[in-house]
Each structure stands twice: as structure tokens, then as C-alpha cells.
Short mmCIF file of C-alpha atoms in Angstrom, two decimals:
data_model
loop_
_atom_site.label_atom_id
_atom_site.label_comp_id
_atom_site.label_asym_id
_atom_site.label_seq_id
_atom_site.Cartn_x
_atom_site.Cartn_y
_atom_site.Cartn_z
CA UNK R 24 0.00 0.00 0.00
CA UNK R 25 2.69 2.42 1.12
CA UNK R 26 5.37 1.71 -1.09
CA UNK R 27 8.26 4.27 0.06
CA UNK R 28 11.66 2.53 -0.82
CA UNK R 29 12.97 2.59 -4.28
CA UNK R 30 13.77 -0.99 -4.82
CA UNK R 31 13.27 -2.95 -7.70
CA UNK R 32 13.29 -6.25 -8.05
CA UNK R 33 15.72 -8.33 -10.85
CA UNK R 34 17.76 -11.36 -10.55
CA UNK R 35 21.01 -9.84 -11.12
CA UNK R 36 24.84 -10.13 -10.15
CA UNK R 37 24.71 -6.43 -8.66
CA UNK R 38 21.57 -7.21 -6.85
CA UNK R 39 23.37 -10.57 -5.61
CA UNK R 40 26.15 -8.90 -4.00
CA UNK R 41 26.67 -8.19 -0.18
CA UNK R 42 25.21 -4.83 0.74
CA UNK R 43 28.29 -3.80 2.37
CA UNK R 44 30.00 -4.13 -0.63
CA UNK R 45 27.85 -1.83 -2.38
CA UNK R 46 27.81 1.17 0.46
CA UNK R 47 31.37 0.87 0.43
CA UNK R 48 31.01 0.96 -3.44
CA UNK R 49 28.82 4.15 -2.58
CA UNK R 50 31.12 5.82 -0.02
CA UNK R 51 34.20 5.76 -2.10
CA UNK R 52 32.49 6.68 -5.54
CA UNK R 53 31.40 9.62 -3.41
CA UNK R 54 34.67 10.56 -2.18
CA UNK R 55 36.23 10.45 -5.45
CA UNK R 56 33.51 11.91 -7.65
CA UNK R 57 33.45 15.32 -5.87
CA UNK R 58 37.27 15.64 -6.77
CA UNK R 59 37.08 14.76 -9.83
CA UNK R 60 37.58 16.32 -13.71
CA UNK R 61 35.51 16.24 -16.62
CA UNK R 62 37.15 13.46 -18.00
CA UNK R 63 36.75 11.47 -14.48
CA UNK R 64 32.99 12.37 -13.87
CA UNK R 65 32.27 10.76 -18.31
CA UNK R 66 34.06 7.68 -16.82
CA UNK R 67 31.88 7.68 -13.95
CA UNK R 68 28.83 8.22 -15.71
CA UNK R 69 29.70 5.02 -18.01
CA UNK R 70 30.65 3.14 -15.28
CA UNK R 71 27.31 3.58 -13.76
CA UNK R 72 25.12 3.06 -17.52
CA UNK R 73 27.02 -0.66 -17.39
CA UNK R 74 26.11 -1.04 -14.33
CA UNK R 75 22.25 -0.25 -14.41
CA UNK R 76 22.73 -2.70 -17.36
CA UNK R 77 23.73 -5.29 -15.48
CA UNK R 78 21.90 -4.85 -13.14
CA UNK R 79 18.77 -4.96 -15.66
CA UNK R 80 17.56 -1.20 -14.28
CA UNK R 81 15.85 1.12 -16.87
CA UNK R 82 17.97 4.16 -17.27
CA UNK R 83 14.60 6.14 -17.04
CA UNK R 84 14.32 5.00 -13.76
CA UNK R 85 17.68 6.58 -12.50
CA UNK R 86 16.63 9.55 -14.44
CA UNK R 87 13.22 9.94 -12.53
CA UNK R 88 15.17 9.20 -8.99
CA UNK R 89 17.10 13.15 -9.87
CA UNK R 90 13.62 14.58 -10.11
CA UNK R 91 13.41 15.73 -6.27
CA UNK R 92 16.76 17.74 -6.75
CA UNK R 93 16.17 19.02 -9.46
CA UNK R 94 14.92 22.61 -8.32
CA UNK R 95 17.34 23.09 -6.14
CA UNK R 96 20.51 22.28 -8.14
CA UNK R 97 19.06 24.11 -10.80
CA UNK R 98 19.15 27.09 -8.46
CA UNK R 99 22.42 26.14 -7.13
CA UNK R 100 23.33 26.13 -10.83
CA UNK R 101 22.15 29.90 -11.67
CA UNK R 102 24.22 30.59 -8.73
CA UNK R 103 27.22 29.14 -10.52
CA UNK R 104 26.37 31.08 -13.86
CA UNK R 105 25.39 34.54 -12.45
CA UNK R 106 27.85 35.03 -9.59
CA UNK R 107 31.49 33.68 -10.73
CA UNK R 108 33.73 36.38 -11.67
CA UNK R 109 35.39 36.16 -15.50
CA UNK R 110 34.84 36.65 -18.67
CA UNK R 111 31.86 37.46 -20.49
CA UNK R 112 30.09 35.63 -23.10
CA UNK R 113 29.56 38.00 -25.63
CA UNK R 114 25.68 36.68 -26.51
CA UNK R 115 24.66 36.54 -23.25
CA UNK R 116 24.41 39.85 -21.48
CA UNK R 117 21.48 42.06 -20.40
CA UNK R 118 22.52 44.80 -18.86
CA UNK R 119 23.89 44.15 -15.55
CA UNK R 120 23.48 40.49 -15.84
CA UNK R 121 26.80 38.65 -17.45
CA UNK R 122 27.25 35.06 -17.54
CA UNK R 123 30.56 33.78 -17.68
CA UNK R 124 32.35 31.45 -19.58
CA UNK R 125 33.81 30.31 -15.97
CA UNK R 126 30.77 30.41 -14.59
CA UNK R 127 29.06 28.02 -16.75
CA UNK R 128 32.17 25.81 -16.83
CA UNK R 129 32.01 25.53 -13.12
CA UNK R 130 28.32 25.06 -12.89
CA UNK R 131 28.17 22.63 -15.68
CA UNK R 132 30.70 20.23 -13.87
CA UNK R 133 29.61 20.82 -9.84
CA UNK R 134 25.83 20.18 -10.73
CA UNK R 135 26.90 17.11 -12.60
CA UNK R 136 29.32 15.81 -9.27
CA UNK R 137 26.12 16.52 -7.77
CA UNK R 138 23.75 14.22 -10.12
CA UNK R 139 26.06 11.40 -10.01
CA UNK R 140 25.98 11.29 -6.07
CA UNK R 141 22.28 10.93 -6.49
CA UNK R 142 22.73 8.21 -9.50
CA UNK R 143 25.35 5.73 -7.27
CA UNK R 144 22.87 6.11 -3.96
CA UNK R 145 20.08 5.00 -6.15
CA UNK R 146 21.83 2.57 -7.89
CA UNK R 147 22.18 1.12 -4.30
CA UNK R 148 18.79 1.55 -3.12
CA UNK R 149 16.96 0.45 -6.34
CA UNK R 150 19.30 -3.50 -6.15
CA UNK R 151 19.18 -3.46 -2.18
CA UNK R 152 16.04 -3.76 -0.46
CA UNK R 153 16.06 -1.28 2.62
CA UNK R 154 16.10 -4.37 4.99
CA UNK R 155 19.28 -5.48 3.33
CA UNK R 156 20.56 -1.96 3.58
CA UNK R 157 19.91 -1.98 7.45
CA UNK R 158 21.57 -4.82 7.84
CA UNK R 159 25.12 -4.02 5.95
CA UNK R 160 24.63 -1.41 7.82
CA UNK R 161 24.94 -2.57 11.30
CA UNK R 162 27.65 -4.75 10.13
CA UNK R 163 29.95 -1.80 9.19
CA UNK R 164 28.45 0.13 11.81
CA UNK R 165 29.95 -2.04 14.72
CA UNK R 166 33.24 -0.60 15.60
CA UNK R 167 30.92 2.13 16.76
CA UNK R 168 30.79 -0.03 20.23
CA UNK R 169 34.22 1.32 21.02
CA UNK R 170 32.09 5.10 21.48
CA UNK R 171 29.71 3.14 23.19
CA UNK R 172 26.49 3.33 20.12
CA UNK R 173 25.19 0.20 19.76
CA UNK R 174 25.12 -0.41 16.45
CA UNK R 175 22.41 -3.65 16.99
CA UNK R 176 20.40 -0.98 18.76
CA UNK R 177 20.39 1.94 15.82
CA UNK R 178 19.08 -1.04 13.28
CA UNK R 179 16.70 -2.22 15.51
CA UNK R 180 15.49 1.61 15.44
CA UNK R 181 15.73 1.66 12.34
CA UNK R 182 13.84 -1.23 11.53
CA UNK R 183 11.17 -0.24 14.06
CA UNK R 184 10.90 3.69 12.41
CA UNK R 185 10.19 1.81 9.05
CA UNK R 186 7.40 -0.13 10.97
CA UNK R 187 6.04 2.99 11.86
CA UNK R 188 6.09 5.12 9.09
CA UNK R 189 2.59 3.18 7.05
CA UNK R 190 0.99 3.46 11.09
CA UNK R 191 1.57 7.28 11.15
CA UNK R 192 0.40 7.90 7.60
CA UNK R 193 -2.98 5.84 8.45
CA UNK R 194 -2.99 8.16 11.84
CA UNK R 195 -2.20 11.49 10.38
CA UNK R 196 -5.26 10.69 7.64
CA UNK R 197 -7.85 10.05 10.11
CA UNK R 198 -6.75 12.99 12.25
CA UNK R 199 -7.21 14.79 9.15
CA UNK R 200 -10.46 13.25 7.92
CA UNK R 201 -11.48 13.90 11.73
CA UNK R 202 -11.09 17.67 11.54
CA UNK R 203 -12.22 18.06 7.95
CA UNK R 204 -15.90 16.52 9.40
CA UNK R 205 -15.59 18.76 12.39
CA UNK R 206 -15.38 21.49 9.95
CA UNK R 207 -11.84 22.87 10.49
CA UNK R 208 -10.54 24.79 7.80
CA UNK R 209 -7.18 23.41 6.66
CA UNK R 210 -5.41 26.19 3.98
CA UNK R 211 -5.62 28.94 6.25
CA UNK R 212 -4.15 31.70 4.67
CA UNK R 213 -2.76 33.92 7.93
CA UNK R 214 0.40 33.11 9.61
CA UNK R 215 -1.31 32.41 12.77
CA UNK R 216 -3.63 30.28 11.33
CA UNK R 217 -1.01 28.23 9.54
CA UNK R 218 0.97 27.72 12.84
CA UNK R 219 -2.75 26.55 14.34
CA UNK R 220 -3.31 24.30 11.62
CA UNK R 221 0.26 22.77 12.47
CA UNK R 222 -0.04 22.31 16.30
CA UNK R 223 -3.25 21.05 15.60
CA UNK R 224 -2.01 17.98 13.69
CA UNK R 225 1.19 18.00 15.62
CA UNK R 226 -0.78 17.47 19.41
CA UNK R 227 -2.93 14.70 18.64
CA UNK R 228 -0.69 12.98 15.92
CA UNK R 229 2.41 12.97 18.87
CA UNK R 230 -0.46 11.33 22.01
CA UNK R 231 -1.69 8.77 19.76
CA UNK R 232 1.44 7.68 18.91
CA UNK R 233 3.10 8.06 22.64
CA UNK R 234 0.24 4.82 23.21
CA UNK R 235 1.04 2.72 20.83
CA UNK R 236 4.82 3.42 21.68
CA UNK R 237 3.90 2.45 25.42
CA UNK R 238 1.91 -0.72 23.94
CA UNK R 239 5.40 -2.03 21.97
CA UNK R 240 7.39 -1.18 25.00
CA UNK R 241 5.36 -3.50 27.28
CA UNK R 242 5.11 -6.07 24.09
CA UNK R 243 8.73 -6.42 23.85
CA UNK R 244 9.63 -6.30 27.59
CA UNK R 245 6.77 -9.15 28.16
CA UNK R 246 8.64 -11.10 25.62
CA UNK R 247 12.12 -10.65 26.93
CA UNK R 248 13.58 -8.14 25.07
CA UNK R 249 17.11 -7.10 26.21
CA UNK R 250 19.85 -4.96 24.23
CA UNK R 251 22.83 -6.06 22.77
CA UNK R 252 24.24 -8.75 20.37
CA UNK R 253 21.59 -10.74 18.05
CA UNK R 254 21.50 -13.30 15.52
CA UNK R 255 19.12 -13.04 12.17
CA UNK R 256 17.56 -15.83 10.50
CA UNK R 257 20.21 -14.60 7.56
CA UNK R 258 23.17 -13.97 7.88
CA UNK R 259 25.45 -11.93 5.59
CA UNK R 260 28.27 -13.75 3.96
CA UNK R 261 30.77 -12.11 1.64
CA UNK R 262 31.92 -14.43 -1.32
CA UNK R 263 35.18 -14.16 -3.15
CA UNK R 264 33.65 -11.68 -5.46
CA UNK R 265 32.60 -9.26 -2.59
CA UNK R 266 36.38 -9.82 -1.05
CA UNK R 267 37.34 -8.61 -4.69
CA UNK R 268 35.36 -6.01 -5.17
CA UNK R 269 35.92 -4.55 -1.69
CA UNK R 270 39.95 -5.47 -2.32
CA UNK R 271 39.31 -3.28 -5.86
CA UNK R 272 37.57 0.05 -4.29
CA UNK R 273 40.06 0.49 -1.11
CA UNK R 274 43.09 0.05 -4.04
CA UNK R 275 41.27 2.43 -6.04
CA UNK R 276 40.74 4.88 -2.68
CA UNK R 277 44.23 4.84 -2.25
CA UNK R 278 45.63 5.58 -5.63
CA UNK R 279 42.89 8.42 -5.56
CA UNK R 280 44.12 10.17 -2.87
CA UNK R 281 47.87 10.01 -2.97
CA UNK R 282 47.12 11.86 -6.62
CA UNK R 283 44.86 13.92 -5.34
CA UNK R 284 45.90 15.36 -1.77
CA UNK X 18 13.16 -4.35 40.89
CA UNK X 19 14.94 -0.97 40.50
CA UNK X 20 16.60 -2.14 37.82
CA UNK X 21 13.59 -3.47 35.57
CA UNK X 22 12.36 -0.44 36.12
CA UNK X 23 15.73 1.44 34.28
CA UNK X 24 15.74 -1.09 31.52
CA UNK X 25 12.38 -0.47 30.92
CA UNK X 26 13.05 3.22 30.69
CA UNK X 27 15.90 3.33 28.56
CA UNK X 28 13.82 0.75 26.24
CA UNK X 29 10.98 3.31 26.28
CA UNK X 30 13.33 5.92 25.55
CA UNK X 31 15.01 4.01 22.27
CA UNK X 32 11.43 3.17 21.09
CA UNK X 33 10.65 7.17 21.22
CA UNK X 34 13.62 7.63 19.32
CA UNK X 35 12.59 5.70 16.86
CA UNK X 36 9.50 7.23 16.93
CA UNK X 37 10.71 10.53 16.32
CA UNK X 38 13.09 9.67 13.69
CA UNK X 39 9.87 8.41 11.52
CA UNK X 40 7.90 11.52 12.61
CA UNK X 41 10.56 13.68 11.40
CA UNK X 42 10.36 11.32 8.11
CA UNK X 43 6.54 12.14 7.91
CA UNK X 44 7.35 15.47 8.63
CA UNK X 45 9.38 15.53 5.33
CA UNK X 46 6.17 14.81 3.81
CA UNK X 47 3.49 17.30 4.92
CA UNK X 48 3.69 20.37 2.90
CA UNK X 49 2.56 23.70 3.95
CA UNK X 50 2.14 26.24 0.84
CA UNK X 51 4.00 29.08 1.46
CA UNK X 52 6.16 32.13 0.07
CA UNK X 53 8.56 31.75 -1.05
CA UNK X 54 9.33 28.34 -0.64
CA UNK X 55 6.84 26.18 0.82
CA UNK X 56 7.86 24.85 3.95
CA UNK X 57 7.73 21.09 5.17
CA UNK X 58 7.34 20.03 9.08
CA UNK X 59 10.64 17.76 9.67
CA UNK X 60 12.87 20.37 11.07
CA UNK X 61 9.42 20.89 13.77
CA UNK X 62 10.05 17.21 14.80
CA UNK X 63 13.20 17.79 14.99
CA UNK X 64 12.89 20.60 17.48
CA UNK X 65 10.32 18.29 19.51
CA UNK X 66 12.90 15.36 19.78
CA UNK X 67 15.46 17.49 21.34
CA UNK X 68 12.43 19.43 24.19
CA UNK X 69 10.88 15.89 24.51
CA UNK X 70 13.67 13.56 24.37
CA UNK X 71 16.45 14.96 25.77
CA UNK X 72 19.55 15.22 24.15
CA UNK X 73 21.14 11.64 23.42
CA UNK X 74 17.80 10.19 22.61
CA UNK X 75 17.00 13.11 20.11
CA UNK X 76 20.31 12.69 18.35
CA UNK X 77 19.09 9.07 18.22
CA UNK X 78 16.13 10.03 16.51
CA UNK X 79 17.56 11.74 13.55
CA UNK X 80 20.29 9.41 13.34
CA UNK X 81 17.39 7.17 12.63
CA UNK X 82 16.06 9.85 10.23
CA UNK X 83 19.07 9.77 8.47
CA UNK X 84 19.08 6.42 8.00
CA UNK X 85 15.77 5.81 6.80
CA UNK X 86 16.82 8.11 4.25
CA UNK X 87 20.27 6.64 2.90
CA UNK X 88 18.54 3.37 2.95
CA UNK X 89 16.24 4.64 0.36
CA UNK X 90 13.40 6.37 1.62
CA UNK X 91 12.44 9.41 0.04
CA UNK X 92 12.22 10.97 3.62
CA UNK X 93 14.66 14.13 2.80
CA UNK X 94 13.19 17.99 1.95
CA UNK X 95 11.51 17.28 -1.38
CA UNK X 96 11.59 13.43 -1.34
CA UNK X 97 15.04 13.23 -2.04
CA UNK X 98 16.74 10.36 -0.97
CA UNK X 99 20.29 8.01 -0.64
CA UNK X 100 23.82 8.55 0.75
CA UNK X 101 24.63 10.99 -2.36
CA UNK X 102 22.36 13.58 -0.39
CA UNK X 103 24.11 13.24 2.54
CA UNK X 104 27.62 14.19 0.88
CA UNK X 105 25.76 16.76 -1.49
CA UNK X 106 25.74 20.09 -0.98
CA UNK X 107 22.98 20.17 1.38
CA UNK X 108 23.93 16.70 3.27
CA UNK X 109 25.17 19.22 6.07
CA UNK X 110 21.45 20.02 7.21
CA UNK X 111 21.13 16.27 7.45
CA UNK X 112 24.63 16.15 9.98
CA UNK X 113 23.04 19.53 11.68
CA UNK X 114 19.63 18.06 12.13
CA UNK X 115 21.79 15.25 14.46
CA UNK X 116 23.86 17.95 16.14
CA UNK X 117 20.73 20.48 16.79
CA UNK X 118 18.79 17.97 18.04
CA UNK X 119 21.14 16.72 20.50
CA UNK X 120 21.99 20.50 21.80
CA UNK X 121 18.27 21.51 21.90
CA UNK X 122 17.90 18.66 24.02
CA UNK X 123 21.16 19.29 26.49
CA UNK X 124 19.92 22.92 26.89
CA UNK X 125 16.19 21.99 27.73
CA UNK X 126 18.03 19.07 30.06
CA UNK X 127 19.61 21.98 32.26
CA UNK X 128 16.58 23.38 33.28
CA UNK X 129 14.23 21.33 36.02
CA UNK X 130 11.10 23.17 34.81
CA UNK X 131 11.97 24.83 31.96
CA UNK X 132 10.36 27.90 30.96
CA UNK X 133 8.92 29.01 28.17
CA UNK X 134 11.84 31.60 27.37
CA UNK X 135 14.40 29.04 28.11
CA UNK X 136 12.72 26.40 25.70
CA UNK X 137 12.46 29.24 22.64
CA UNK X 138 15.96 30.01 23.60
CA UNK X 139 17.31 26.33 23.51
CA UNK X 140 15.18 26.26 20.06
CA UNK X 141 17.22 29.56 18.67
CA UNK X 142 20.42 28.14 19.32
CA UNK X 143 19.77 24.52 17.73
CA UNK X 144 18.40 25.97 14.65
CA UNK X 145 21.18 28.60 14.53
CA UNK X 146 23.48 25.13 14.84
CA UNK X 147 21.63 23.33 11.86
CA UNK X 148 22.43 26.88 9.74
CA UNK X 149 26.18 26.98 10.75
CA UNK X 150 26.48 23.24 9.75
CA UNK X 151 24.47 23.09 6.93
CA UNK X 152 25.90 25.97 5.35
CA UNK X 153 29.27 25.31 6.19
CA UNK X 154 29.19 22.08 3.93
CA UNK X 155 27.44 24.16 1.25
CA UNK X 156 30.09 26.17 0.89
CA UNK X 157 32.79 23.50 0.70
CA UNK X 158 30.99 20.86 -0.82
CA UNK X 159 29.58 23.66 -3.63
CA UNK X 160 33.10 26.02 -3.33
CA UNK X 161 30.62 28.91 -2.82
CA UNK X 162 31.75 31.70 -0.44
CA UNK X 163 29.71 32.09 2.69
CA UNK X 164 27.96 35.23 2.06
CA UNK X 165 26.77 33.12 -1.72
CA UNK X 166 26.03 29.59 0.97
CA UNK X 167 23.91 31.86 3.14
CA UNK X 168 21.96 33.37 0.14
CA UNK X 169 21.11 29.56 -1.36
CA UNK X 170 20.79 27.84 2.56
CA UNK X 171 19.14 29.55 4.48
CA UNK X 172 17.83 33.18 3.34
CA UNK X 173 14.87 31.75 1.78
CA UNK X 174 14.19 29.30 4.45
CA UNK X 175 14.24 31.76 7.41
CA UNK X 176 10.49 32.77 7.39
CA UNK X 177 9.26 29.16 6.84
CA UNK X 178 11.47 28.27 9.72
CA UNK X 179 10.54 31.31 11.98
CA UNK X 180 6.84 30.30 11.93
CA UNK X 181 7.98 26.03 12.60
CA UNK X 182 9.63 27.64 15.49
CA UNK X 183 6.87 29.06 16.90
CA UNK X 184 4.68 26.13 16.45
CA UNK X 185 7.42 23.93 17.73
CA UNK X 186 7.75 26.07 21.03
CA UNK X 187 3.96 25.81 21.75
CA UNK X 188 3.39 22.27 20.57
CA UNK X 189 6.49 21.31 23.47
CA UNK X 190 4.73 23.17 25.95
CA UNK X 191 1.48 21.14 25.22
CA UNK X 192 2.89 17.81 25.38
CA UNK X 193 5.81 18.31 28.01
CA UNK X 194 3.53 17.13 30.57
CA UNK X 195 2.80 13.95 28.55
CA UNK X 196 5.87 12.98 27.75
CA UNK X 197 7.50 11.74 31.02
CA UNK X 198 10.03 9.55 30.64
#
């Protein structure tokens, strides 16, 4: 009903592989991307078309996961056109108003850094289900212990939060069906009625929930609940491939930054 | 029997955590038209975790956010979504959301019976800490200067975030008395 992640199912190798290997995959394609050169970011972009091939994802659906950013890059990206010093183009000048050949250099190739960041988390999310995700997670997450975060506690919040999320949608509708039959008018126009119209859904929305928090609480205490190490009914195993792969992107880290200080 | 009873607390306190972390994901969700950008309620949650949580707890909580988020939710300001936000230009609000949160919360915690002054102040100063943080990687992610960072981060959101404030400030005030962990 509430279908929130981006996933999408195929029987592929990239959606076979460990999820670890893939955030690592994510984390170091991040690092590098935002230093690179045009030249670097064209390799990056085919890297990541062979990829969504193999991994049997439409290319239209890594196009519609930029959408949401869209407005603001593209403001970011007048930014980068209208305020970099340099010099002129010579058709493009009204009045005042001079964009530069710098400028458009520089905005071309940040807002594209920017877009592929977006294309390698979704290529991630859209082969990794988001319990998959949570689980690499905690895995990497563990050294965390040594600061004393739990990281078998933050999935377990985790997973709980995405329990959650379909309950508070169904709650926040029928407090809003609820006022709409009591009459209350919802686009209120004045600032004070917009911060009544918030508080309004914000009160009852945070009580309701506050029970049905107490209700899991005394659920999972009855049942024995205590913190700390678990076991799941899968557990993650790299294969030689994974090792490789993993083996690969540190190699590649390294090179990367003793070129690029 | 003392000690059931702190279990069960700091159990109740991670389950509010978690709580808040998918209210601030809702949050992300309900838009409120506006001029002259419209102006979305997770930042108000955010505030609320740190008043009602206290100040580990309500890191906890957008910790969680966060990580609904990089695991692919589309829980970020305009249903954005994955890690590449969070090292984008605006993946600082996202870091600042954890670090407000947890300083709202540590100011509210120094106060007994806090008043309504010292919760607006504690409120100030965690939004003011979501700014510095959130424009600070804007202008180093993006290589804008500050002055430029401030113009793109945070000038058009001050308004929408003046009026959440409010909101948030009477909204704690309501449900302090609720919420007693």
C-alpha cells in the first residue's frame, strides 16, 4: 500500500552482492567523484550506464530518482552562472546580468558531481532492499561499540521507524479526515492560522502515537527483550567476489588520494 | 526491581527515538504552501525530539532519520533520498539536524522546569546550529563563499522556519507534561 523505498526487483549479479560491498562501493564513488575532472565524472557516468545494465535497471528509472533535486541544483546552478567572476560571453548579457564562460564551466561540472551522487545512492537503493541496507549497515556500523552506540540498537530503530512510518500515515489521515468533518478549515491563509493548523495535527498525531509506543514497549519487555548482540535468520556472507570487489575500491581509494591530496 | 524499572526506561526511551526519527520522516512529507518556498514540518520534529527527548535520545532520533533516508526512503526535503544527499551540498542540514537535536535537548536538560523563554531560547540556538552546519558544507561541498552559501541555505528558508519555530515552542509546551520519561 505504502510503497516508500525505491527498490526494484531483478535477478542480477549487482543485486546478488553483499550490501556492504555496495555502500562501500557508494562511499568511495562519493569521495572520489566530488574531486574529480571532466574526464573522471564521463568515466563515472559510463561506469554507472554498465552497471544499471547489469543490473537490468531502466535508465529512465535513474533519471526519474534526480527529479526531487532538481529545483534546487538548478538554483544552485544559476548561482554558478550569475555570480562567478570572469569573462563574459559575448551573446549573453542584459545589462547588468553577465554570464561567464567560468561560470558556466564551473556550474556545468559541480551540478553534474552533484547528479552522479544521487545516481550511485540510487543505484544502491533500487538492487538493495532497505532491509538489506539496514543490515550491511549494522555490520559496518559495529566498531561504533568502542564510542559506546550500539550499532544492533540503531538497526533495531531503524527497523522499528520503518514499521512505523505506514501506522503514522494511516494516523495522520484520520486525524485529518477527523477535523475536515468537524469542519476545520485546513489552507488557512494567515500566519497564525497556519501555525494553528500545524499544532493542531502535531498534538494529537504525537499522544496517539506516545500509546502505541507504550503498547510495543510493554510487548517487547513481556517477551524478553534485552539490548545487545543478536542473531538473524540470515546472515550476511561475503563471497570471493565481494572480497574482490571490496579489495578493488580500497586500491582504487588509495591511488585516488595520494594523486589527489 | 529498581533495575527493571531502568531497563524499561531506557527501552521506552530508544522506542521514542525511533518514533521521532519516523515523525521527522513524515514530517518531510506534509507540505505547507508558502512564500517563497513552501515549507515542510521535519525540522518541527526535529525541534520536539530534542524538548521531549532529551539530548542523546533526540540525536538518536535523527540518526534514525538519516538512516531511513540513505537506505532509500524518500524521507529528505523534497523526497530526495540516498547517501549521495548526505555528501551533497545540502547533506550538512542532514549532519546539523543530528547535532541540533542533540543541543536543543542538552539545553532543555539543564533546566528542572523549563520555561517558556528558556525552551524558545534552547530552540534559537539549535536551529542557529543546523544553519552553521548546513551551510558550512554548502560552501565547501559547492566552493561557494559564505555570504553566496547563506543566500542559497538559508535566506529563503528563514520565514518558513521562523513560523515552525513558533509552532514547535507551543506544541512542546502542550505535550511536556505527557511525555515523562
Amino acid at each position: 500500500m505504502y510503497n516508500l523505498g525505491q527498490y526494484i526487483p531483478r535477478q542480477s549479479p549487482v543485486h546478488n552482492r553483499d550490501p556492504r560491498v555496495k555502500l562501500i562501493g557508494v562511499v568511495v564513488l562519493g569521495i572520489i567523484i566530488l574531486q574529480m575532472n571532466i574526464t573522471g565524472l564521463l568515466a563515472v557516468t559510463a561506469l554507472f550506464l554498465v552497471i544499471s545494465l547489469i543490473a537490468r535497471i531502466p535508465v529512465s528509472s535513474l533519471l526519474n530518482s534526480l527529479r526531487p533535486v532538481l529545483p534546487f541544483f538548478f538554483f544552485l546552478f544559476l548561482v554558478y552562472v550569475f555570480f562567478t567572476p570572469g569573462h563574459p560571453l559575448p551573446w549573453f548579457s542584459f545589462g547588468p546580468v553577465k554570464i561567464s564562460y567560468e561560470g558556466l564551466q564551473l556550474g556545468i561540472i559541480q551540478i553534474s558531481k552533484f547528479l552522479l551522487l544521487v545516481v550511485a545512492a540510487s543505484l544502491l537503493t533500487m538492487t538493495t532492499t532497505p532491509s538489506e541496507i539496514t543490515m550491511g549497515l549494522e555490520r559496518l556500523l559495529r566498531p561504533l561499540r568502542f564510542i559506546g552506540i550500539s550499532s544492533y540498537n540503531v538497526a533495531l530503530l531503524v527497523s522499528l521507524a520503518l514499521r512505523f512510518i505506514p501506522m503514522l500515515l494511516d494516523e495522520m489521515n484520520s486525524i485529518k479526515e477527523a477535523q475536515l468533518a468537524r469542519g476545520a478549515n485546513v489552507n488557512q491563509r494567515r500566519i497564525s492560522g497556519k501555525i494553528k493548523s500545524i499544532t493542531n495535527l502535531a498534538v494529537p498525531l504525537s499522544i496517539n502515537i506516545l500509546r502505541r509506543c507504550d503498547d510495543l514497549v510493554d510487548a517487547m519487555e513481556s517477551r524478553g527483550y534485552h539490548p545487545g548482540p543478536r542473531t538473524y535468520l540470515y546472515e550476511l556472507a561475503l563471497t570471493r567476489t565481494d572480497y574482490g570487489l571490496i579489495a578493488t575500491l580500497t586500491g582504487l581509494l588509495i591511488v585516488f588520494l595520494i594523486y589527489h591530496p | 526491581m529498581n533495575q527493571t524499572t531502568r531497563s524499561h526506561s531506557q527501552l521506552r526511551r530508544m522506542v521514542y527515538a525511533a518514533m521521532f526519527g519516523a515523525l521527522t520522516a513524515i514530517g518531510s512529507l506534509i507540505v505547507i504552501p508558502m512564500q517563497p518556498v513552501p515549507i515542510t514540518l521535519q525540522t518541527l520534529f526535529t525541534s520536539l525530539a530534542g524538548v521531549l527527548l532529551g539530548g542523546s535520545a533526540a540525536a538518536l532520533s535523527q540518526v534514525v532519520y538519516v538512516l531511513l533516508g540513505i537506505i532509500g526512503l524518500p524521507v529528505f526535503a523534497g523526497g530526495k533520498a540516498g547517501l549521495g544527499i548526505l555528501f551533497g551540498p545540502t547533506g550538512g542540514y542532514l549532519i546539523g539536524f543530528i547535532v541540533g537535536a542533540y543541543i536543543i535537548g542538552k539545553i532543555t536538560e539543564a533546566r528542572q522546569e523549563p520555561s517558556l523563554v528558556w525552551i524558545t531560547m534552547a530552540l534559537v540556538v539549535g536551529n542557529l546550529v543546523i544553519y552553521t552546519v548546513g551551510v558550512t558544507q554548502l560552501s565547501l561541498v559547492a566552493h561557494l563563499s559564505v555570504i553566496k552559501a547563506l543566500l542559497v541555505g538559508v535566506v529563503p528558508f528563514l520565514f518558513g522556519d521562523l513560523i515552525k519555530l513558533v509552532a514547535a515552542v507551543l506544541i512542546a509546551f502542550k505535550l511536556r507534561n505527557t511525555f515523562k520519561l
